[in-house]
Amino acid sequence: MSPKNDVRDREVFVASGPRTLFAKIDGPLAQLDAVALSVPVVQAAVRSLDASRPNPDCIVWGTVIPSLAVSNIAREVWFDAGLDPSVPALTVVQQCATSLAAATHVAAQMKAGRLDLALCGGSESMSQTQIGLTRGMSQTLRRLAAGGGPGAALRSLGQLRLRDLRLSLPSIKERTTDLTMGDHAEIMAKEWNISRESQDRYALASHQKAVAAWQRGFYDDLVIAPEARPATERDTIPRPDTSLEKLAKLPPAFDRRSGQGTLTAGNSSPLTDGAAACWVATAAGLEAIGTPRYHARLIDWEIAAVDMERDGLLMAPALAIPRMLARQRLGYMHIDLWEIHEAFAAQVLCNVAALNSRAWLKERAGVEAELGEVPVDRINPNGGSVALGHPFGATGARILSQAVKQLQETGGRALISICAAGGLGHVALLEAV
Ligand SMILES: CC(C)(COP(=O)(O)OP(=O)(O)OC[C@H]1O[C@@H](n2cnc3c(N)ncnc32)[C@H](O)[C@@H]1OP(=O)(O)O)[C@@H](O)C(=O)NCCC(=O)NCCS
């Protein structure tokens, strides 16, 4: 085989990695920032490597909410984990798809023969988001810190205006539209006629499946206990006691005034703290990963972007999925496992409706092929982000790890789908080995 073919035919695999339990903002992980959340995850992952290959070729990590203290979080996590400083580190951000983007980024390099083993993942501490200052206040404080004596300090303070005293509170808003993700999902739900009841039913099923997965031990070897709270070992968000009646009583969380709001705290993913890792490897790299080594072949991936005003902010997976499947000459029934990130129950249901619409496929996705009907009973058999939580930077690795474990149990093909802020959608196709 020529070296060129060797590279082109290189198989790439995704293998499961550890994650922390996921917990709501201001819950049991609140004392840990995004770096501290990541450290035990990265340590546990690297500890599992074979002694003959104690390090990955690189770590690619991400967090979505910016921190003033940390720029390349991948490197800082590696340092705090006390690991070999000769391993390169890269930080990527693609909002909710961040750690899936980390995985496909290194997969492309593996296809090109540049890497064999990469640790990918991310983290989010919603409990430790920093509050910003206005530009005027920041400039004043910077000048004060630079010194220059009492006169200069008084002059700087004298230039402050009332409006400079405002704080910039973090919120999950689109910068260009000034609407939250929830506001945008409400608009999508109305456009696709997704009822409150169908969202609540979807959310209830997500909780029931997450609770059942924990009960059958599915998550036991995927989730590590955080060192700070060794007694807390499980995700704290799935609710065994929720019901349609309880969900139906919750008030709208975003569209509170019109009387038409359908998204609630119960059918939206909660603000979550957590960190997650997964491995991406060639066949040679895979050998170094210790147990559990659930893994699957990465076949393809696709990234799409929508015009959010026209198509809806979180609708890009409904462009990426048909384009990738058409390229692979697959229909929806060929996918045995659908791991779809649940930003909101409404967003999953809107995307399913679009995937089932021939007009959408043809006019928006540019796909003529007949793909069939989405088999909704194959979506998220172990629960999704509504019930498990959604630490933005960690969700992609959480989904990849549990998808490869599920595939190893059941065989077949898995579709990974993550919608992201800015109107982006990142999807991937895995196949059991
Ligand atoms: C939806 C959102 C605003 C709710 O925030 P919140 O009001 O602080 O949420 P809480 O967890 O306190 O829940 C509110 C209430 O609903 C209840 N509740 C939540 N989920 C429930 C469920 N499944 N069953 C029953 N009750 C539930 C809570 O117990 C709480 O009740 P209480 O007030 O009596 O204690 C917030 O989670 C959010 O912004 N989510 C979206 C995050 C996002 O945009 N992510 C990006 C996606 S792209």
Short mmCIF file of C-alpha atoms and ligand atoms in Angstrom, two decimals:
data_model
loop_
_atom_site.label_atom_id
_atom_site.label_comp_id
_atom_site.label_asym_id
_atom_site.label_seq_id
_atom_site.Cartn_x
_atom_site.Cartn_y
_atom_site.Cartn_z
CA MET A 1 0.00 0.00 0.00
CA SER A 2 1.41 3.42 -0.87
CA PRO A 3 1.91 5.85 2.02
CA LYS A 4 -0.78 8.09 0.47
CA ASN A 5 -3.39 5.34 0.56
CA ASP A 6 -2.20 4.35 3.99
CA VAL A 7 -3.05 7.81 5.26
CA ARG A 8 -6.34 8.14 3.38
CA ASP A 9 -7.58 4.78 4.63
CA ARG A 10 -6.58 5.34 8.21
CA GLU A 11 -9.41 4.33 10.50
CA VAL A 12 -10.24 6.60 13.42
CA PHE A 13 -12.00 5.47 16.58
CA VAL A 14 -13.73 7.21 19.45
CA ALA A 15 -13.30 5.58 22.85
CA SER A 16 -15.14 6.41 26.05
CA GLY A 17 -13.53 8.59 28.69
CA PRO A 18 -14.51 9.50 32.23
CA ARG A 19 -16.68 12.40 33.32
CA THR A 20 -17.68 14.00 36.59
CA LEU A 21 -21.22 13.69 37.78
CA PHE A 22 -23.27 16.56 36.43
CA ALA A 23 -25.00 18.88 38.90
CA LYS A 24 -27.13 22.00 38.65
CA ILE A 25 -25.59 25.44 39.11
CA ASP A 26 -24.89 26.21 42.79
CA GLY A 27 -25.09 22.50 43.61
CA PRO A 28 -22.44 20.03 44.86
CA LEU A 29 -19.80 21.06 42.25
CA ALA A 30 -20.18 24.81 42.80
CA GLN A 31 -16.81 25.20 44.53
CA LEU A 32 -14.88 23.94 41.48
CA ASP A 33 -14.06 26.16 38.52
CA ALA A 34 -13.77 24.84 34.96
CA VAL A 35 -10.11 23.89 35.45
CA ALA A 36 -10.64 22.17 38.79
CA LEU A 37 -13.62 20.24 37.42
CA SER A 38 -11.46 18.97 34.56
CA VAL A 39 -8.39 17.90 36.54
CA PRO A 40 -9.69 14.61 38.04
CA VAL A 41 -11.25 13.69 34.68
CA VAL A 42 -7.98 14.18 32.80
CA GLN A 43 -5.99 12.42 35.53
CA ALA A 44 -8.32 9.41 35.48
CA ALA A 45 -8.17 9.23 31.68
CA VAL A 46 -4.37 9.41 31.50
CA ARG A 47 -4.00 6.96 34.42
CA SER A 48 -5.83 4.38 32.33
CA LEU A 49 -3.14 4.43 29.61
CA ASP A 50 -0.79 1.52 29.14
CA ALA A 51 2.66 1.99 30.69
CA SER A 52 4.24 1.57 27.26
CA ARG A 53 2.48 4.74 26.10
CA PRO A 54 1.87 6.91 29.15
CA ASN A 55 0.81 10.07 27.28
CA PRO A 56 -1.59 11.00 24.48
CA ASP A 57 -0.15 12.91 21.52
CA CYS A 58 -2.16 15.96 22.62
CA ILE A 59 -5.04 17.19 24.73
CA VAL A 60 -7.80 19.25 23.09
CA TRP A 61 -10.18 20.76 25.63
CA GLY A 62 -12.76 23.51 25.77
CA THR A 63 -14.97 25.64 27.93
CA VAL A 64 -17.59 28.03 26.61
CA ILE A 65 -17.94 30.72 29.26
CA PRO A 66 -14.73 32.77 29.11
CA SER A 67 -12.54 33.23 32.15
CA LEU A 68 -10.23 36.20 32.74
CA ALA A 69 -7.61 33.98 34.36
CA VAL A 70 -7.42 31.19 31.79
CA SER A 71 -6.99 31.40 28.04
CA ASN A 72 -5.76 28.00 26.80
CA ILE A 73 -7.68 25.92 29.34
CA ALA A 74 -6.37 22.67 27.83
CA ARG A 75 -2.83 23.59 28.90
CA GLU A 76 -3.83 24.84 32.36
CA VAL A 77 -5.81 21.66 33.07
CA TRP A 78 -2.82 19.59 32.01
CA PHE A 79 -0.52 21.58 34.33
CA ASP A 80 -2.88 21.32 37.30
CA ALA A 81 -3.24 17.60 36.68
CA GLY A 82 0.53 17.34 37.23
CA LEU A 83 1.11 15.54 33.94
CA ASP A 84 4.05 15.43 31.55
CA PRO A 85 4.54 19.04 30.31
CA SER A 86 5.85 17.85 26.92
CA VAL A 87 2.30 17.05 25.70
CA PRO A 88 0.86 19.83 23.45
CA ALA A 89 -2.50 21.36 24.36
CA LEU A 90 -5.13 23.16 22.29
CA THR A 91 -8.37 24.85 23.33
CA VAL A 92 -11.39 24.87 21.02
CA VAL A 93 -14.79 26.52 21.38
CA GLN A 94 -17.96 25.77 19.46
CA GLN A 95 -20.42 26.45 22.26
CA CYS A 96 -22.52 23.37 23.05
CA ALA A 97 -20.62 21.35 20.41
CA THR A 98 -17.20 22.26 21.88
CA SER A 99 -15.93 18.82 22.81
CA LEU A 100 -17.43 17.20 19.70
CA ALA A 101 -15.51 19.83 17.73
CA ALA A 102 -12.38 18.84 19.67
CA ALA A 103 -12.93 15.22 18.63
CA THR A 104 -13.54 15.84 14.92
CA HIS A 105 -10.65 18.32 14.79
CA VAL A 106 -8.18 15.67 15.96
CA ALA A 107 -9.91 12.98 13.86
CA ALA A 108 -9.09 15.00 10.74
CA GLN A 109 -5.45 15.16 11.84
CA MET A 110 -5.44 11.41 12.43
CA LYS A 111 -6.82 10.81 8.94
CA ALA A 112 -3.90 12.91 7.72
CA GLY A 113 -1.43 10.75 9.63
CA ARG A 114 -0.41 13.41 12.15
CA LEU A 115 -1.63 11.87 15.44
CA ASP A 116 -2.50 8.50 16.96
CA LEU A 117 -4.05 9.26 20.33
CA ALA A 118 -5.76 12.41 21.62
CA LEU A 119 -7.63 13.20 24.80
CA CYS A 120 -10.62 15.41 24.01
CA GLY A 121 -13.23 16.98 26.23
CA GLY A 122 -14.32 20.03 28.08
CA SER A 123 -15.91 21.47 31.15
CA GLU A 124 -18.20 24.20 32.36
CA SER A 125 -18.68 25.80 35.72
CA MET A 126 -21.88 27.79 35.55
CA SER A 127 -21.50 28.38 39.31
CA GLN A 128 -18.23 30.26 38.81
CA THR A 129 -18.96 32.52 35.84
CA GLN A 130 -17.21 35.85 36.21
CA ILE A 131 -19.16 39.08 36.16
CA GLY A 132 -17.78 41.69 33.78
CA LEU A 133 -17.29 45.41 34.19
CA THR A 134 -18.13 48.09 31.65
CA ARG A 135 -15.33 49.34 29.43
CA GLY A 136 -15.29 52.68 31.33
CA MET A 137 -14.92 50.99 34.71
CA SER A 138 -12.28 48.56 33.39
CA GLN A 139 -10.22 51.44 31.95
CA THR A 140 -10.43 53.38 35.19
CA LEU A 141 -9.34 50.41 37.28
CA ARG A 142 -6.52 49.67 34.86
CA ARG A 143 -5.24 53.27 35.18
CA LEU A 144 -5.54 53.12 38.98
CA ALA A 145 -3.58 49.85 39.04
CA ALA A 146 -0.87 51.46 36.90
CA GLY A 147 -0.25 53.96 39.71
CA GLY A 148 0.73 57.60 39.03
CA GLY A 149 -0.14 59.10 42.38
CA PRO A 150 -3.27 60.52 44.00
CA GLY A 151 -3.74 63.22 41.34
CA ALA A 152 -3.87 60.72 38.48
CA ALA A 153 -6.17 58.49 40.53
CA LEU A 154 -8.59 61.37 41.17
CA ARG A 155 -8.56 62.32 37.48
CA SER A 156 -9.36 58.73 36.48
CA LEU A 157 -12.16 58.47 39.02
CA GLY A 158 -13.52 61.82 37.86
CA GLN A 159 -13.97 60.48 34.34
CA LEU A 160 -16.31 57.73 35.53
CA ARG A 161 -19.94 58.09 34.41
CA LEU A 162 -22.98 56.61 36.09
CA ARG A 163 -23.41 54.19 33.19
CA ASP A 164 -19.87 52.87 33.83
CA LEU A 165 -21.03 51.47 37.17
CA ARG A 166 -23.28 48.88 35.51
CA LEU A 167 -22.20 45.25 35.73
CA SER A 168 -22.18 42.93 32.75
CA LEU A 169 -24.05 39.88 34.07
CA PRO A 170 -23.50 36.64 32.18
CA SER A 171 -26.52 35.40 30.25
CA ILE A 172 -27.06 32.77 27.59
CA LYS A 173 -27.87 35.24 24.85
CA GLU A 174 -27.11 35.46 21.18
CA ARG A 175 -24.92 38.55 20.78
CA THR A 176 -26.47 39.51 17.45
CA THR A 177 -30.16 39.09 18.38
CA ASP A 178 -30.00 39.86 22.12
CA LEU A 179 -32.38 36.93 22.65
CA THR A 180 -31.63 33.97 24.94
CA MET A 181 -31.38 30.42 23.60
CA GLY A 182 -34.72 29.82 25.30
CA ASP A 183 -36.32 32.81 23.52
CA HIS A 184 -35.09 31.44 20.20
CA ALA A 185 -36.33 27.92 21.01
CA GLU A 186 -39.76 29.39 21.82
CA ILE A 187 -39.85 30.98 18.37
CA MET A 188 -38.90 27.63 16.80
CA ALA A 189 -41.55 25.74 18.82
CA LYS A 190 -44.25 28.14 17.58
CA GLU A 191 -43.05 27.90 13.99
CA TRP A 192 -43.12 24.07 14.04
CA ASN A 193 -46.29 23.84 16.19
CA ILE A 194 -44.59 21.91 18.97
CA SER A 195 -47.08 21.81 21.85
CA ARG A 196 -46.28 22.22 25.53
CA GLU A 197 -47.63 18.73 26.16
CA SER A 198 -45.32 17.08 23.61
CA GLN A 199 -42.34 18.92 25.14
CA ASP A 200 -43.32 17.79 28.64
CA ARG A 201 -43.79 14.20 27.45
CA TYR A 202 -40.37 14.30 25.82
CA ALA A 203 -38.78 15.73 29.01
CA LEU A 204 -40.48 13.12 31.19
CA ALA A 205 -39.13 10.32 28.99
CA SER A 206 -35.62 11.84 29.17
CA HIS A 207 -35.75 11.71 33.00
CA GLN A 208 -37.19 8.20 33.04
CA LYS A 209 -34.49 6.91 30.69
CA ALA A 210 -31.68 8.63 32.63
CA VAL A 211 -32.96 7.25 35.94
CA ALA A 212 -33.31 3.74 34.45
CA ALA A 213 -29.80 3.93 32.96
CA TRP A 214 -28.34 4.80 36.37
CA GLN A 215 -30.35 2.00 37.95
CA ARG A 216 -29.05 -0.59 35.51
CA GLY A 217 -25.47 0.56 36.12
CA PHE A 218 -24.93 2.03 32.65
CA TYR A 219 -23.17 5.11 34.00
CA ASP A 220 -21.20 3.39 36.78
CA ASP A 221 -17.94 3.10 34.85
CA LEU A 222 -18.38 6.34 32.90
CA VAL A 223 -18.72 8.71 35.87
CA ILE A 224 -16.06 9.37 38.49
CA ALA A 225 -16.73 10.98 41.85
CA PRO A 226 -15.25 14.47 42.24
CA GLU A 227 -12.47 14.50 44.80
CA ALA A 228 -14.02 17.44 46.59
CA ARG A 229 -17.22 15.48 47.28
CA PRO A 230 -16.43 11.77 47.18
CA ALA A 231 -19.79 10.94 48.77
CA THR A 232 -21.68 12.33 45.78
CA GLU A 233 -21.20 9.87 42.99
CA ARG A 234 -24.23 10.20 40.73
CA ASP A 235 -25.71 12.84 38.51
CA THR A 236 -28.01 14.87 40.70
CA ILE A 237 -30.37 16.20 38.02
CA PRO A 238 -32.42 13.16 36.82
CA ARG A 239 -35.67 13.06 38.78
CA PRO A 240 -37.27 9.70 39.58
CA ASP A 241 -40.28 11.57 40.98
CA THR A 242 -41.20 13.84 38.10
CA SER A 243 -44.48 13.34 36.24
CA LEU A 244 -46.54 14.88 33.47
CA GLU A 245 -48.75 16.54 36.09
CA LYS A 246 -45.76 18.14 37.85
CA LEU A 247 -44.23 19.26 34.55
CA ALA A 248 -47.56 20.72 33.37
CA LYS A 249 -47.73 22.97 36.45
CA LEU A 250 -44.41 24.72 35.81
CA PRO A 251 -44.66 28.30 34.51
CA PRO A 252 -43.08 29.36 31.19
CA ALA A 253 -39.40 30.16 31.73
CA PHE A 254 -38.80 32.47 28.74
CA ASP A 255 -42.00 33.76 27.10
CA ARG A 256 -43.67 34.72 30.36
CA ARG A 257 -45.96 37.51 29.18
CA SER A 258 -47.81 36.41 26.03
CA GLY A 259 -49.63 33.48 27.63
CA GLN A 260 -48.25 31.36 24.75
CA GLY A 261 -44.93 30.32 26.34
CA THR A 262 -44.28 26.57 26.28
CA LEU A 263 -40.66 26.20 27.47
CA THR A 264 -40.25 25.65 31.21
CA ALA A 265 -37.56 24.72 33.71
CA GLY A 266 -38.81 21.13 33.31
CA ASN A 267 -38.51 20.79 29.53
CA SER A 268 -35.27 22.82 29.15
CA SER A 269 -31.74 21.66 29.95
CA PRO A 270 -30.67 23.19 33.27
CA LEU A 271 -27.61 25.35 33.91
CA THR A 272 -25.04 22.71 34.85
CA ASP A 273 -21.54 22.21 36.25
CA GLY A 274 -19.41 19.29 35.04
CA ALA A 275 -16.50 18.02 32.93
CA ALA A 276 -16.17 15.11 30.50
CA ALA A 277 -13.49 13.43 28.39
CA CYS A 278 -13.32 10.98 25.53
CA TRP A 279 -10.52 9.52 23.45
CA VAL A 280 -9.95 9.76 19.72
CA ALA A 281 -7.45 7.25 18.38
CA THR A 282 -6.13 5.34 15.41
CA ALA A 283 -5.97 1.55 15.71
CA ALA A 284 -2.43 1.91 17.08
CA GLY A 285 -3.46 4.56 19.61
CA LEU A 286 -6.48 2.58 20.73
CA GLU A 287 -4.25 -0.21 22.01
CA ALA A 288 -2.87 2.08 24.71
CA ILE A 289 -6.23 2.84 26.31
CA GLY A 290 -7.03 0.71 29.35
CA THR A 291 -10.42 -0.52 30.48
CA PRO A 292 -13.18 0.37 30.14
CA ARG A 293 -12.36 0.85 26.48
CA TYR A 294 -15.76 1.12 24.88
CA HIS A 295 -15.08 2.26 21.34
CA ALA A 296 -16.58 2.63 17.89
CA ARG A 297 -15.32 3.60 14.45
CA LEU A 298 -15.79 7.25 13.49
CA ILE A 299 -17.16 7.15 9.96
CA ASP A 300 -17.97 10.74 9.10
CA TRP A 301 -18.98 14.14 10.44
CA GLU A 302 -20.58 17.33 9.18
CA ILE A 303 -20.89 20.89 10.43
CA ALA A 304 -23.71 23.14 9.19
CA ALA A 305 -24.89 26.67 9.88
CA VAL A 306 -28.34 28.21 9.49
CA ASP A 307 -29.60 31.68 8.90
CA MET A 308 -31.01 31.90 12.42
CA GLU A 309 -33.60 34.57 11.62
CA ARG A 310 -35.08 32.54 8.79
CA ASP A 311 -34.57 28.93 9.88
CA GLY A 312 -34.43 29.10 13.69
CA LEU A 313 -31.36 29.31 15.91
CA LEU A 314 -31.03 25.63 16.85
CA MET A 315 -32.05 24.06 13.53
CA ALA A 316 -28.63 23.45 11.96
CA PRO A 317 -28.54 19.71 12.87
CA ALA A 318 -31.50 19.32 10.49
CA LEU A 319 -29.15 20.50 7.72
CA ALA A 320 -26.07 18.57 8.81
CA ILE A 321 -27.77 15.20 9.45
CA PRO A 322 -29.36 14.73 5.99
CA ARG A 323 -26.25 15.99 4.21
CA MET A 324 -24.04 13.50 6.07
CA LEU A 325 -26.46 10.60 5.68
CA ALA A 326 -27.01 11.31 1.98
CA ARG A 327 -23.23 11.34 1.48
CA GLN A 328 -23.02 7.96 3.22
CA ARG A 329 -26.05 6.66 1.23
CA LEU A 330 -27.91 5.92 4.47
CA GLY A 331 -31.52 6.55 5.50
CA TYR A 332 -32.84 7.26 9.01
CA MET A 333 -33.69 3.59 9.62
CA HIS A 334 -30.03 2.68 9.13
CA ILE A 335 -29.20 4.56 12.33
CA ASP A 336 -29.70 2.37 15.38
CA LEU A 337 -28.82 4.93 18.03
CA TRP A 338 -29.66 8.64 17.86
CA GLU A 339 -27.71 10.59 20.48
CA ILE A 340 -29.16 14.07 20.19
CA HIS A 341 -28.18 16.90 22.53
CA GLU A 342 -31.32 18.18 24.24
CA ALA A 343 -30.81 21.91 24.71
CA PHE A 344 -34.59 21.98 25.00
CA ALA A 345 -37.19 19.28 24.37
CA ALA A 346 -38.66 21.72 21.83
CA GLN A 347 -35.40 21.94 19.85
CA VAL A 348 -35.20 18.14 19.49
CA LEU A 349 -38.84 17.97 18.38
CA CYS A 350 -38.43 20.86 15.90
CA ASN A 351 -35.38 19.18 14.37
CA VAL A 352 -37.19 15.84 14.10
CA ALA A 353 -40.11 17.61 12.39
CA ALA A 354 -37.73 19.27 9.93
CA LEU A 355 -35.91 15.98 9.24
CA ASN A 356 -39.29 14.42 8.41
CA SER A 357 -40.21 17.28 6.06
CA ARG A 358 -39.33 16.65 2.41
CA ALA A 359 -39.74 20.36 1.71
CA TRP A 360 -37.17 21.25 4.39
CA LEU A 361 -34.71 18.62 3.16
CA LYS A 362 -34.95 19.79 -0.43
CA GLU A 363 -35.17 23.55 0.01
CA ARG A 364 -32.99 24.06 3.10
CA ALA A 365 -30.61 21.08 3.23
CA GLY A 366 -30.37 20.61 -0.54
CA VAL A 367 -30.93 16.85 -0.14
CA GLU A 368 -33.12 15.06 -2.68
CA ALA A 369 -32.64 11.52 -1.32
CA GLU A 370 -35.54 9.76 0.42
CA LEU A 371 -34.39 9.38 4.04
CA GLY A 372 -37.61 8.14 5.68
CA GLU A 373 -39.07 8.97 9.10
CA VAL A 374 -36.90 9.51 12.17
CA PRO A 375 -37.37 6.50 14.50
CA VAL A 376 -37.99 8.54 17.65
CA ASP A 377 -37.87 5.48 19.91
CA ARG A 378 -34.13 5.26 19.13
CA ILE A 379 -33.34 8.74 20.48
CA ASN A 380 -31.26 9.00 23.68
CA PRO A 381 -32.02 5.59 25.27
CA ASN A 382 -30.00 6.57 28.37
CA GLY A 383 -31.48 10.04 28.78
CA GLY A 384 -30.28 13.34 27.38
CA SER A 385 -29.27 16.83 28.43
CA VAL A 386 -32.73 17.78 29.77
CA ALA A 387 -32.40 15.09 32.46
CA LEU A 388 -28.62 14.63 32.76
CA GLY A 389 -27.70 18.32 32.53
CA HIS A 390 -25.66 20.31 30.06
CA PRO A 391 -22.25 21.71 31.08
CA PHE A 392 -21.69 23.32 27.67
CA GLY A 393 -18.02 22.39 27.12
CA ALA A 394 -18.52 18.83 28.40
CA THR A 395 -21.66 17.75 26.58
CA GLY A 396 -19.99 16.55 23.36
CA ALA A 397 -17.60 14.23 25.22
CA ARG A 398 -20.42 13.00 27.47
CA ILE A 399 -22.49 12.10 24.43
CA LEU A 400 -19.61 10.45 22.53
CA SER A 401 -18.60 8.34 25.53
CA GLN A 402 -22.06 7.03 26.22
CA ALA A 403 -22.79 6.50 22.52
CA VAL A 404 -19.77 4.23 22.07
CA LYS A 405 -20.66 2.30 25.22
CA GLN A 406 -24.24 1.83 24.04
CA LEU A 407 -23.05 0.82 20.56
CA GLN A 408 -20.71 -1.75 22.02
CA GLU A 409 -23.71 -3.27 23.85
CA THR A 410 -26.15 -3.22 20.96
CA GLY A 411 -24.10 -2.96 17.74
CA GLY A 412 -25.04 -0.94 14.67
CA ARG A 413 -24.58 2.73 13.85
CA ALA A 414 -24.93 5.84 15.99
CA LEU A 415 -25.64 9.40 14.99
CA ILE A 416 -24.35 12.17 17.27
CA SER A 417 -26.07 15.53 16.91
CA ILE A 418 -25.38 18.77 18.74
CA CYS A 419 -26.92 22.17 18.06
CA ALA A 420 -24.87 25.16 19.11
CA ALA A 421 -25.28 28.89 19.60
CA GLY A 422 -24.75 31.06 16.56
CA GLY A 423 -26.97 28.77 14.47
CA LEU A 424 -24.45 25.92 14.24
CA GLY A 425 -24.99 22.16 14.12
CA HIS A 426 -22.26 19.53 14.44
CA VAL A 427 -23.07 15.87 13.79
CA ALA A 428 -21.06 12.67 13.52
CA LEU A 429 -21.57 9.06 12.48
CA LEU A 430 -20.16 6.11 14.44
CA GLU A 431 -20.22 2.40 13.68
CA ALA A 432 -19.81 -0.50 16.11
CA VAL A 433 -16.60 -2.48 15.62
C1 LIG B 1 -34.96 27.11 32.18
C2 LIG B 1 -34.20 27.88 33.25
C3 LIG B 1 -34.38 29.39 33.06
C4 LIG B 1 -34.79 27.45 34.60
O1 LIG B 1 -34.06 28.01 35.62
P1 LIG B 1 -34.57 27.92 37.13
O2 LIG B 1 -35.93 28.56 37.24
O3 LIG B 1 -33.48 28.45 37.99
O4 LIG B 1 -34.73 26.36 37.32
P2 LIG B 1 -34.96 25.52 38.60
O5 LIG B 1 -34.09 24.31 38.52
O6 LIG B 1 -34.87 26.35 39.83
O7 LIG B 1 -36.44 25.00 38.41
C5 LIG B 1 -37.55 25.86 38.63
C6 LIG B 1 -38.63 25.03 39.31
O8 LIG B 1 -39.03 23.99 38.41
C7 LIG B 1 -38.96 22.75 39.09
N1 LIG B 1 -38.59 21.71 38.12
C8 LIG B 1 -37.55 21.75 37.24
N2 LIG B 1 -37.52 20.61 36.53
C9 LIG B 1 -38.56 19.85 36.95
C10 LIG B 1 -39.04 18.58 36.60
N3 LIG B 1 -38.45 17.84 35.64
N4 LIG B 1 -40.13 18.11 37.25
C11 LIG B 1 -40.73 18.83 38.21
N5 LIG B 1 -40.31 20.05 38.59
C12 LIG B 1 -39.24 20.55 37.98
C13 LIG B 1 -37.89 22.95 40.13
O9 LIG B 1 -38.05 22.04 41.20
C14 LIG B 1 -38.15 24.35 40.57
O10 LIG B 1 -39.24 24.34 41.48
P3 LIG B 1 -39.21 25.24 42.82
O11 LIG B 1 -39.12 26.66 42.28
O12 LIG B 1 -40.47 24.89 43.48
O13 LIG B 1 -37.97 24.84 43.53
C15 LIG B 1 -32.66 27.55 33.21
O14 LIG B 1 -32.45 26.19 33.58
C16 LIG B 1 -32.09 27.79 31.84
O15 LIG B 1 -31.77 28.93 31.51
N6 LIG B 1 -31.96 26.75 31.01
C17 LIG B 1 -31.58 26.86 29.62
C18 LIG B 1 -30.09 26.83 29.54
C19 LIG B 1 -29.67 27.11 28.11
O16 LIG B 1 -30.09 28.04 27.46
N7 LIG B 1 -28.78 26.28 27.64
C20 LIG B 1 -28.26 26.43 26.33
C21 LIG B 1 -28.91 25.50 25.45
S1 LIG B 1 -28.36 25.79 23.79
#
